[in-house]
Amino acid sequence: MNLRKGNLMSVREDVKLLDATIRDGGLCNNFMFSDEFVKELYKANVKSGIDYMEFGYKASTEMFDENEFGKWKFCKEEDLRSIVGENISDMKIAVMADVGRCDYKKDFLPKKDSVIDMVRVACYIHQIPSAIEMIEYLHELGYETSCNVMAISQASKEQIDGALELLCNSDVDVIYLVDSYGSLYPENATELTTMYVNAAEKVGKKIGFHAHNNQNLAFANTIETLSYGVSYLDATIMGIGRGAGNCATELLLGFLRNPKYNLFSVLKFIEKYMIPLKEQGIVWGFDLQYMFTGQFNMHPREAMKFTSDKRRDYCNFYESLIDNV
Amino acid sequence: MNLRKGNLMSVREDVKLLDATIRDGGLCNNFMFSDEFVKELYKANVKSGIDYMEFGYKASTEMFDENEFGKWKFCKEEDLRSIVGENISDMKIAVMADVGRCDYKKDFLPKKDSVIDMVRVACYIHQIPSAIEMIEYLHELGYETSCNVMAISQASKEQIDGALELLCNSDVDVIYLVDSYGSLYPENATELTTMYVNAAEKVGKKIGFHAHNNQNLAFANTIETLSYGVSYLDATIMGIGRGAGNCATELLLGFLRNPKYNLFSVLKFIEKYMIPLKEQGIVWGFDLQYMFTGQFNMHPREAMKFTSDKRRDYCNFYESLIDNV
């Protein structure tokens, strides 16, 4: 029995492409993007048929110093509107809110007063009850919501079953499988997908996938989980994102068959804005240090430090990780 | 029905890892590797448990000028022996011979007089009758043989069925699925694998897979086809190879569960020899120009020229390809 949904020529109307360039890429430069960069990205995404654009985090201004971060860590309504106006496009606007790092009761307006369409609530698996409390509140305000359960490669099957049961009984719209450590292979990513899809289909919810590229599998895992029933696909332009980065939008746009998607506007953005960003010295992408933490199913923080220290002694680093596994 | 062979914890004794660093990497530097580089790679491969090391091509010295290429384009017996002696290791020695570009009747010794164990015959699908003539000759001399049928993404199902029938009736030991253009997705790579494995299992032959990284899928396609029954896996260190390069050995060593494989010796080689090679300006690996030709299922020659011309005008290049598709 082939569990794939459709084939390589199918247009699946449930598929939604979410651009997380500013949000995940912001982790590489403390969200210090120029207004021009964000505005041109918005235009490029609209032209390329992207379904959602995530602008950043809705982080607590009490916990985080606004002088240390660019405005996309906070995504204030007026900053969003300075880019998108009333957002008359078909593309929806998303922001992320981390459990325990936001003041959601203070910082979210009722949906009718906001250009934000979707709030993505990120949490670890033990924080799901807190996430659900947030989701119910935001749902009441009128937002679409997702729950992005991180570091799923370290959870047991029983934990995942429990998490899915809680989420399927909540008002959340989309449940995300998040491979935070980039440690999943297509084979186990698709097994997890099947668990998620089976649970979600019964209650009319959708599944999303957020990849990391530690083992150079971000794109592969995204299209494989897609073919097993994931609907919401996260990507960033040139895969920009913390550490090894994410699934690259341009790879995904070449794969998807829906004629509403087109690559060319994203290419123009890459040539004009992303290549210069790389040349300014902002570093992301696959490298051996991230491969190690992916292979060991570990948080990449030590690999990120190895990168920022400009170290090249891969063997020493590998040995130090083995000592900690 | 799950068609995968084994699971993510399985040790499959049929799996063989072939290092093609000198052969495919040689296409990046005209085979101009130092003796030290090749000797240290040989030692690293032996220590890492690699099953086969491919040293290069057995190209015709009448067709190709020996002054223009390093010695690994020709793989003379005395040059091989200067590196491996009698090759008392468990690792086997392979060379590649292209249909129409070698003088196989002149240049191969009987196996008993050679340190070469396996000859890999590369051809396009219409050259299979010529490839089989070579294979029968080399089999008679005592060599293991493979037939590496290139550019398979452009062949029809009927052509592939015909090719498999011819090869399954020959003395070839291993039939390779070669994704020359890096255009296969895991979904169609595994479908092709199933065709190959079904044909080969009946006659006791093995299947190999050779990936290219144009869409950043070289590693993913290698482990996915592996799980559907491919036994021979080609890889190169850091994925070195023409254009977008190949499946990286270090990724594969992290995936395989057989305790005979270990990553550390390859890491030491990377740190000491591969990083300097990159710093010398030898260029390979995933980049947008190769992604385009992969998406279009085209030969990468124009992308290689784009790279060697140090062009950065991706949009112009993309438009020129569309005009030619």
XYZ file of C-alpha atoms in Angstrom:
650
model
C 0.000 0.000 0.000
C 1.377 3.341 -1.009
C 0.700 5.867 1.755
C 1.834 8.798 -0.335
C -0.804 11.399 -1.096
C -0.760 12.065 -4.802
C 2.337 11.742 -6.945
C 5.114 13.943 -8.322
C 2.727 15.663 -10.729
C -0.089 16.323 -8.247
C -1.308 19.755 -7.217
C -2.482 19.376 -3.631
C -4.738 22.268 -2.674
C -4.036 21.642 1.034
C -0.360 22.551 0.598
C 0.690 25.912 2.049
C 4.172 27.349 1.756
C 5.323 29.480 4.695
C 8.333 31.754 4.329
C 10.210 31.994 7.648
C 13.149 34.015 6.273
C 12.842 36.952 8.664
C 11.928 34.875 11.697
C 14.442 32.033 11.423
C 16.973 34.154 9.540
C 16.633 36.796 12.241
C 18.363 34.385 14.600
C 21.501 34.920 12.475
C 21.579 38.721 12.744
C 19.452 39.572 15.809
C 16.616 40.563 13.456
C 18.567 43.537 12.113
C 17.096 43.540 8.612
C 16.658 46.820 6.796
C 13.132 47.972 6.013
C 14.002 47.747 2.321
C 15.017 44.098 2.717
C 11.772 43.175 4.477
C 9.590 45.159 2.090
C 11.214 43.649 -1.011
C 10.962 40.188 0.502
C 7.264 40.768 1.120
C 6.794 41.742 -2.533
C 8.866 38.809 -3.806
C 6.907 36.363 -1.662
C 3.586 37.712 -2.907
C 4.741 37.404 -6.521
C 6.073 33.885 -5.980
C 2.763 32.650 -4.613
C 3.972 32.044 -1.034
C 0.951 31.413 1.220
C 2.226 32.778 4.539
C 5.082 35.081 5.449
C 6.318 34.935 9.015
C 7.721 38.302 10.050
C 9.365 37.361 13.321
C 8.623 36.815 16.967
C 6.168 38.491 19.249
C 8.687 38.473 22.115
C 8.202 40.057 25.514
C 9.610 43.585 25.628
C 9.992 43.086 29.362
C 12.225 40.049 28.969
C 14.180 41.259 25.912
C 15.895 44.619 25.467
C 14.567 46.420 22.397
C 17.946 48.061 21.919
C 19.662 44.715 21.459
C 17.370 43.336 18.781
C 15.828 44.479 15.537
C 12.127 45.171 15.506
C 11.205 41.787 14.040
C 11.835 40.163 17.383
C 8.767 42.051 18.600
C 6.601 42.459 15.482
C 4.617 45.423 16.720
C 1.466 46.169 14.783
C 2.770 49.517 13.493
C 6.023 47.931 12.253
C 4.116 45.246 10.385
C 1.823 47.851 8.860
C 4.806 49.951 7.752
C 5.696 47.028 5.450
C 2.374 45.518 4.441
C -0.122 48.364 4.899
C -3.477 46.643 5.104
C -1.942 43.607 3.361
C -4.296 43.534 0.430
C -2.414 40.555 -1.022
C -3.566 36.908 -0.893
C -0.556 36.089 1.303
C -1.224 35.756 5.006
C 0.930 37.247 7.753
C 2.278 35.035 10.538
C 4.263 35.694 13.700
C 5.772 33.276 16.184
C 5.281 33.408 19.948
C 7.389 31.228 22.249
C 5.769 29.772 25.332
C 7.248 31.571 28.317
C 8.889 34.332 26.298
C 5.947 36.486 25.337
C 3.248 38.597 26.997
C 0.483 37.339 24.802
C -2.378 38.731 26.847
C -0.892 42.188 26.573
C 0.671 42.160 23.109
C -1.980 40.698 20.806
C -4.842 42.843 19.542
C -8.147 41.310 18.562
C -7.691 39.892 15.040
C -10.080 42.491 13.553
C -7.589 45.222 14.554
C -4.445 43.432 13.367
C -2.843 42.535 10.013
C -1.591 39.318 11.586
C -3.460 36.252 10.345
C -1.710 33.383 12.069
C 0.105 33.024 15.370
C 2.507 30.115 15.600
C 3.031 29.020 19.181
C 6.422 27.330 19.694
C 7.024 25.053 22.655
C 8.830 21.985 23.875
C 6.716 18.918 24.392
C 6.420 19.356 28.177
C 5.065 22.872 27.604
C 2.053 21.778 25.569
C -0.483 22.607 28.300
C 0.897 26.168 28.402
C 0.869 26.289 24.616
C -2.750 25.217 24.524
C -3.703 27.935 26.990
C -2.123 30.474 24.631
C -3.713 28.885 21.576
C -7.200 29.005 23.095
C -6.718 32.667 23.997
C -5.443 33.565 20.516
C -8.154 31.523 18.844
C -10.725 33.499 20.851
C -9.129 36.698 19.557
C -9.786 35.403 16.059
C -6.374 34.228 14.854
C -5.436 31.086 13.008
C -3.018 29.197 15.229
C -0.389 26.532 14.967
C 1.493 24.668 17.646
C 5.127 24.072 16.733
C 6.370 21.306 18.967
C 10.153 21.506 18.910
C 12.910 18.937 19.383
C 10.562 16.102 18.495
C 13.489 13.782 17.723
C 14.105 13.483 21.461
C 10.530 12.611 22.410
C 9.273 9.068 22.939
C 6.383 7.595 20.991
C 4.255 7.733 24.159
C 5.023 11.421 24.652
C 4.108 12.166 21.049
C 0.853 10.227 21.319
C 0.011 12.225 24.444
C 0.900 15.511 22.786
C -1.195 14.728 19.716
C -4.184 13.809 21.880
C -4.021 17.128 23.740
C -3.575 19.140 20.565
C -6.291 17.312 18.650
C -8.710 18.235 21.442
C -7.721 21.906 21.295
C -8.730 24.681 18.903
C -5.334 24.699 17.159
C -5.513 24.666 13.363
C -2.100 23.271 12.445
C 0.218 20.950 14.361
C 3.861 21.216 13.383
C 6.449 18.496 13.423
C 9.712 20.359 14.122
C 13.049 18.650 13.533
C 14.950 21.172 15.651
C 18.208 19.242 15.660
C 18.158 18.223 12.005
C 18.579 14.654 13.122
C 15.655 12.982 11.373
C 16.173 10.871 8.282
C 13.436 10.673 5.643
C 12.528 7.234 6.951
C 11.736 8.329 10.503
C 10.441 11.757 9.457
C 7.794 10.019 7.340
C 6.954 7.570 10.155
C 6.342 10.497 12.500
C 4.353 12.237 9.781
C 2.062 9.248 9.492
C 1.413 9.350 13.268
C 0.632 13.061 13.100
C -1.527 12.856 9.981
C -3.534 9.912 11.278
C -4.329 11.802 14.476
C -5.050 15.131 12.794
C -7.199 13.879 9.910
C -9.844 12.601 12.311
C -10.420 16.079 13.719
C -9.907 18.138 10.561
C -6.555 19.641 11.521
C -3.534 20.045 9.290
C 0.087 19.034 9.826
C 3.134 21.207 9.181
C 6.844 20.378 8.928
C 9.802 22.538 9.905
C 13.193 21.143 8.911
C 16.764 21.940 9.843
C 19.645 21.236 7.524
C 22.219 19.704 9.874
C 22.509 16.548 7.805
C 21.703 18.227 4.487
C 18.255 16.676 4.628
C 16.058 19.756 5.144
C 14.668 19.790 1.601
C 14.484 16.010 1.303
C 12.623 15.629 4.594
C 10.263 18.441 3.640
C 9.216 16.885 0.332
C 9.087 13.386 1.770
C 6.861 14.382 4.688
C 4.802 16.421 2.212
C 4.198 13.332 0.154
C 3.010 11.480 3.279
C 0.400 14.121 4.075
C 2.065 17.222 5.561
C 0.305 20.372 4.303
C 2.211 23.319 5.804
C 5.809 23.599 4.620
C 8.271 25.990 6.221
C 11.119 27.316 4.109
C 13.520 30.246 4.064
C 15.269 31.870 1.167
C 18.645 30.210 0.591
C 17.818 28.200 3.707
C 18.829 31.092 5.985
C 18.370 30.204 9.635
C 20.153 29.423 12.824
C 23.149 27.125 12.446
C 22.770 24.801 9.491
C 19.649 26.632 8.390
C 16.380 25.446 6.943
C 14.747 24.093 3.834
C 15.473 26.492 0.964
C 12.444 28.133 -0.624
C 14.004 27.984 -4.087
C 14.382 24.191 -3.906
C 10.786 23.810 -2.815
C 9.484 26.176 -5.521
C 11.195 23.981 -8.108
C 9.449 20.920 -6.700
C 5.860 22.092 -6.212
C 3.615 21.661 -9.240
C 0.875 24.160 -8.382
C 1.113 26.787 -11.151
C 0.516 29.567 -8.640
C 4.109 29.137 -7.414
C 6.954 30.617 -9.374
C 10.653 30.776 -8.693
C 11.714 33.863 -10.576
C 10.731 36.575 -8.087
C 12.568 34.731 -5.345
C 15.629 34.459 -7.603
C 15.626 38.195 -8.162
C 15.454 38.714 -4.409
C 18.349 36.313 -3.894
C 20.514 38.101 -6.413
C 19.770 41.571 -5.091
C 19.439 40.999 -1.324
C 20.560 37.573 -0.148
C 23.961 37.363 -1.867
C 24.930 40.770 -0.386
C 23.762 39.541 3.043
C 26.138 36.582 2.769
C 28.908 38.896 1.642
C 28.361 41.062 4.725
C 29.506 38.043 6.706
C 26.225 36.647 8.023
C 26.934 32.939 8.309
C 24.521 30.018 8.032
C 24.243 26.709 6.289
C 25.419 23.135 6.279
C 28.841 22.504 7.754
C 30.536 19.619 9.517
C 30.002 20.924 13.062
C 26.232 20.941 12.505
C 26.375 17.522 10.883
C 27.907 16.194 14.106
C 25.166 17.569 16.366
C 22.549 16.331 13.903
C 24.088 12.844 13.864
C 24.169 12.860 17.682
C 20.612 14.260 17.952
C 21.880 17.181 20.039
C 21.041 20.861 20.322
C 23.359 22.778 17.933
C 24.444 25.378 20.492
C 28.019 24.073 20.729
C 28.289 23.906 16.949
C 27.069 27.501 16.755
C 29.786 28.537 19.178
C 32.364 26.599 17.118
C 31.189 28.605 14.098
C 31.192 31.996 15.803
C 34.671 31.292 17.218
C 35.764 30.673 13.608
C 37.239 27.328 14.646
C 38.351 24.800 12.036
C 39.564 21.975 14.308
C 36.702 19.636 13.434
C 38.382 16.573 14.934
C 38.867 18.189 18.355
C 35.303 19.398 18.301
C 34.014 15.956 17.338
C 35.927 14.392 20.209
C 34.542 16.946 22.667
C 31.004 16.105 21.544
C 31.568 12.373 21.929
C 32.607 13.052 25.523
C 29.257 14.778 26.088
C 26.908 12.421 24.279
C 3.348 -3.188 2.579
C 6.668 -1.696 3.532
C 9.170 -2.327 0.754
C 12.098 -1.071 2.786
C 14.790 -3.628 3.538
C 15.513 -3.497 7.243
C 15.124 -0.373 9.340
C 17.244 2.485 10.636
C 19.080 0.206 13.064
C 19.784 -2.625 10.620
C 23.230 -3.758 9.558
C 22.855 -4.993 5.996
C 25.811 -7.148 5.036
C 25.122 -6.543 1.331
C 25.899 -2.823 1.682
C 29.196 -1.688 0.177
C 30.521 1.834 0.390
C 32.579 3.018 -2.592
C 34.760 6.107 -2.309
C 34.900 7.939 -5.649
C 36.847 10.963 -4.344
C 39.757 10.721 -6.778
C 37.651 9.690 -9.763
C 34.746 12.112 -9.487
C 36.806 14.754 -7.658
C 39.416 14.458 -10.399
C 36.925 16.042 -12.753
C 37.384 19.242 -10.680
C 41.177 19.438 -11.007
C 42.045 17.310 -14.051
C 43.162 14.543 -11.681
C 46.091 16.601 -10.408
C 46.179 15.192 -6.879
C 49.514 14.887 -5.108
C 50.795 11.407 -4.286
C 50.591 12.326 -0.608
C 46.900 13.220 -0.967
C 46.064 9.934 -2.654
C 48.154 7.840 -0.264
C 46.635 9.456 2.821
C 43.152 9.074 1.371
C 43.844 5.382 0.799
C 44.884 5.004 4.447
C 41.901 7.009 5.735
C 39.500 4.933 3.649
C 40.967 1.675 4.923
C 40.666 2.869 8.526
C 37.093 4.090 8.014
C 35.961 0.715 6.715
C 35.276 1.841 3.134
C 34.705 -1.217 0.930
C 35.978 0.045 -2.425
C 38.180 2.950 -3.414
C 37.956 4.138 -7.001
C 41.260 5.618 -8.110
C 40.224 7.176 -11.378
C 39.644 6.362 -15.011
C 41.366 3.947 -17.292
C 41.236 6.395 -20.193
C 42.793 5.908 -23.593
C 46.275 7.434 -23.789
C 45.709 7.738 -27.522
C 42.590 9.871 -27.092
C 43.778 11.935 -24.115
C 47.093 13.742 -23.748
C 48.977 12.534 -20.683
C 50.507 15.975 -20.265
C 47.116 17.584 -19.790
C 45.835 15.290 -17.056
C 47.075 13.845 -13.807
C 47.916 10.164 -13.724
C 44.576 9.157 -12.199
C 42.887 9.676 -15.529
C 44.844 6.665 -16.730
C 45.376 4.547 -13.581
C 48.386 2.648 -14.829
C 49.259 -0.437 -12.857
C 52.587 0.992 -11.634
C 50.914 4.207 -10.420
C 48.311 2.257 -8.479
C 51.013 0.080 -6.949
C 53.025 3.134 -5.916
C 50.108 3.962 -3.594
C 48.718 0.611 -2.512
C 51.641 -1.804 -2.976
C 50.022 -5.223 -3.117
C 46.961 -3.759 -1.343
C 46.988 -6.075 1.628
C 43.961 -4.249 3.093
C 40.375 -5.517 3.020
C 39.429 -2.575 0.802
C 39.065 -3.314 -2.883
C 40.457 -1.149 -5.688
C 38.171 0.080 -8.460
C 38.714 2.024 -11.663
C 36.218 3.415 -14.131
C 36.310 2.867 -17.891
C 34.033 4.853 -20.191
C 32.575 3.156 -23.226
C 34.296 4.637 -26.256
C 37.027 6.408 -24.309
C 39.310 3.541 -23.327
C 41.472 0.896 -24.983
C 40.348 -1.877 -22.732
C 41.800 -4.723 -24.752
C 45.230 -3.112 -24.539
C 45.187 -1.502 -21.098
C 43.829 -4.144 -18.733
C 46.091 -6.927 -17.468
C 44.670 -10.257 -16.407
C 43.282 -9.816 -12.889
C 45.976 -12.067 -11.399
C 48.625 -9.520 -12.472
C 46.730 -6.418 -11.295
C 45.840 -4.795 -7.957
C 42.560 -3.664 -9.502
C 39.569 -5.626 -8.201
C 36.637 -3.989 -9.912
C 36.171 -2.234 -13.239
C 33.173 0.069 -13.465
C 31.992 0.495 -17.038
C 30.202 3.804 -17.575
C 27.859 4.286 -20.494
C 24.705 5.965 -21.700
C 21.701 3.746 -22.147
C 22.107 3.393 -25.915
C 25.675 2.170 -25.388
C 24.722 -0.849 -23.299
C 25.581 -3.386 -26.004
C 29.094 -1.888 -26.168
C 29.284 -1.850 -22.377
C 28.323 -5.520 -22.229
C 31.032 -6.419 -24.720
C 33.574 -4.710 -22.423
C 32.073 -6.300 -19.323
C 32.284 -9.804 -20.786
C 35.918 -9.217 -21.741
C 36.822 -7.846 -18.290
C 34.877 -10.612 -16.559
C 36.913 -13.128 -18.545
C 40.099 -11.417 -17.327
C 38.868 -12.067 -13.786
C 37.586 -8.670 -12.639
C 34.441 -7.804 -10.762
C 32.436 -5.484 -12.987
C 29.689 -2.944 -12.739
C 27.724 -1.174 -15.407
C 27.025 2.459 -14.544
C 24.185 3.563 -16.768
C 24.269 7.358 -16.764
C 21.586 10.020 -17.251
C 18.852 7.598 -16.286
C 16.443 10.446 -15.525
C 16.073 10.996 -19.257
C 15.296 7.384 -20.134
C 11.802 5.992 -20.604
C 10.461 3.072 -18.577
C 10.617 0.915 -21.707
C 14.268 1.796 -22.276
C 15.103 0.963 -18.689
C 13.267 -2.358 -18.877
C 15.245 -3.173 -22.015
C 18.527 -2.157 -20.406
C 17.858 -4.232 -17.309
C 17.012 -7.270 -19.398
C 20.282 -7.037 -21.319
C 22.335 -6.471 -18.173
C 20.628 -9.212 -16.187
C 21.575 -11.660 -18.947
C 25.221 -10.532 -18.881
C 28.067 -11.417 -16.509
C 27.997 -7.994 -14.827
C 28.015 -8.120 -11.004
C 26.528 -4.725 -10.143
C 24.092 -2.518 -12.068
C 24.258 1.157 -11.144
C 21.442 3.653 -11.178
C 23.195 6.960 -11.957
C 21.375 10.249 -11.380
C 23.813 12.189 -13.581
C 21.758 15.378 -13.593
C 20.805 15.354 -9.928
C 17.204 15.646 -11.004
C 15.658 12.689 -9.193
C 13.565 13.169 -6.076
C 13.495 10.478 -3.393
C 10.077 9.444 -4.643
C 11.155 8.634 -8.199
C 14.625 7.461 -7.178
C 13.022 4.788 -4.999
C 10.558 3.832 -7.749
C 13.462 3.289 -10.145
C 15.317 1.391 -7.423
C 12.402 -0.987 -7.057
C 12.480 -1.688 -10.825
C 16.220 -2.353 -10.703
C 16.116 -4.467 -7.538
C 13.225 -6.593 -8.764
C 15.097 -7.373 -11.989
C 18.467 -7.964 -10.338
C 17.346 -10.107 -7.395
C 16.094 -12.830 -9.732
C 19.582 -13.301 -11.188
C 21.668 -12.678 -8.077
C 23.039 -9.292 -9.092
C 23.394 -6.216 -6.904
C 22.253 -2.641 -7.499
C 24.348 0.491 -6.921
C 23.386 4.161 -6.717
C 25.433 7.172 -7.762
C 23.931 10.543 -6.799
C 24.587 14.123 -7.800
C 23.828 17.015 -5.521
C 22.181 19.493 -7.885
C 19.038 19.717 -5.762
C 20.801 19.009 -2.461
C 19.361 15.508 -2.539
C 22.495 13.409 -3.065
C 22.634 12.083 0.501
C 18.864 11.770 0.858
C 18.498 9.844 -2.400
C 21.400 7.593 -1.466
C 19.930 6.545 1.889
C 16.418 6.288 0.507
C 17.451 4.049 -2.392
C 19.589 2.102 0.081
C 16.537 1.424 2.193
C 14.691 0.143 -0.889
C 17.412 -2.387 -1.682
C 20.438 -0.662 -3.235
C 23.654 -2.287 -2.007
C 26.522 -0.307 -3.567
C 26.692 3.313 -2.447
C 28.975 5.823 -4.119
C 30.249 8.738 -2.065
C 33.083 11.236 -2.104
C 34.693 13.087 0.754
C 32.931 16.410 1.295
C 30.899 15.470 -1.768
C 33.733 16.543 -4.106
C 32.804 16.004 -7.731
C 31.912 17.714 -10.938
C 29.528 20.626 -10.570
C 27.265 20.231 -7.574
C 29.214 17.177 -6.466
C 28.143 13.893 -4.946
C 26.896 12.257 -1.795
C 29.316 13.121 1.029
C 31.080 10.159 2.638
C 30.919 11.772 6.083
C 27.118 12.015 5.945
C 26.848 8.389 4.918
C 29.288 7.207 7.597
C 27.077 8.876 10.200
C 24.051 7.024 8.871
C 25.332 3.474 8.404
C 24.996 1.275 11.476
C 27.589 -1.394 10.625
C 30.248 -1.026 13.359
C 33.004 -1.566 10.812
C 32.445 1.979 9.544
C 33.869 4.910 11.440
C 33.894 8.593 10.695
C 36.959 9.791 12.527
C 39.677 8.855 10.016
C 37.730 10.582 7.266
C 37.393 13.667 9.481
C 41.133 13.796 9.990
C 41.604 13.584 6.240
C 39.104 16.385 5.710
C 40.839 18.655 8.169
C 44.316 18.006 6.805
C 43.719 17.600 3.063
C 40.226 18.586 1.920
C 39.930 22.004 3.589
C 43.281 23.059 2.036
C 42.064 21.799 -1.341
C 39.011 24.076 -1.059
C 41.246 26.938 -0.009
C 43.372 26.431 -3.113
C 40.290 27.415 -5.065
C 39.001 24.090 -6.336
C 35.274 24.673 -6.579
C 32.452 22.175 -6.217
C 29.163 21.785 -4.429
C 25.551 22.844 -4.387
C 24.780 26.229 -5.892
C 21.816 27.803 -7.643
C 23.091 27.276 -11.191
C 23.229 23.512 -10.578
C 19.834 23.561 -8.917
C 18.404 25.010 -12.137
C 19.845 22.280 -14.378
C 18.720 19.661 -11.847
C 15.196 21.070 -11.805
C 15.156 21.104 -15.608
C 16.665 17.581 -15.863
C 19.505 18.933 -18.006
C 23.214 18.209 -18.329
C 25.073 20.623 -16.008
C 27.594 21.757 -18.601
C 26.185 25.276 -18.869
C 26.067 25.597 -15.096
C 29.706 24.516 -14.940
C 30.605 27.225 -17.418
C 28.618 29.765 -15.362
C 30.710 28.705 -12.358
C 34.062 28.804 -14.112
C 33.228 32.220 -15.576
C 32.619 33.361 -11.963
C 29.216 34.705 -12.979
C 26.677 35.754 -10.345
C 23.793 36.827 -12.567
C 21.563 33.921 -11.625
C 18.422 35.469 -13.115
C 19.961 35.961 -16.564
C 21.296 32.446 -16.470
C 17.903 31.046 -15.438
C 16.236 32.875 -18.319
C 18.797 31.545 -20.801
C 18.093 27.992 -19.617
C 14.338 28.419 -19.966
C 14.937 29.432 -23.567
C 16.760 26.136 -24.130
C 14.516 23.708 -22.255
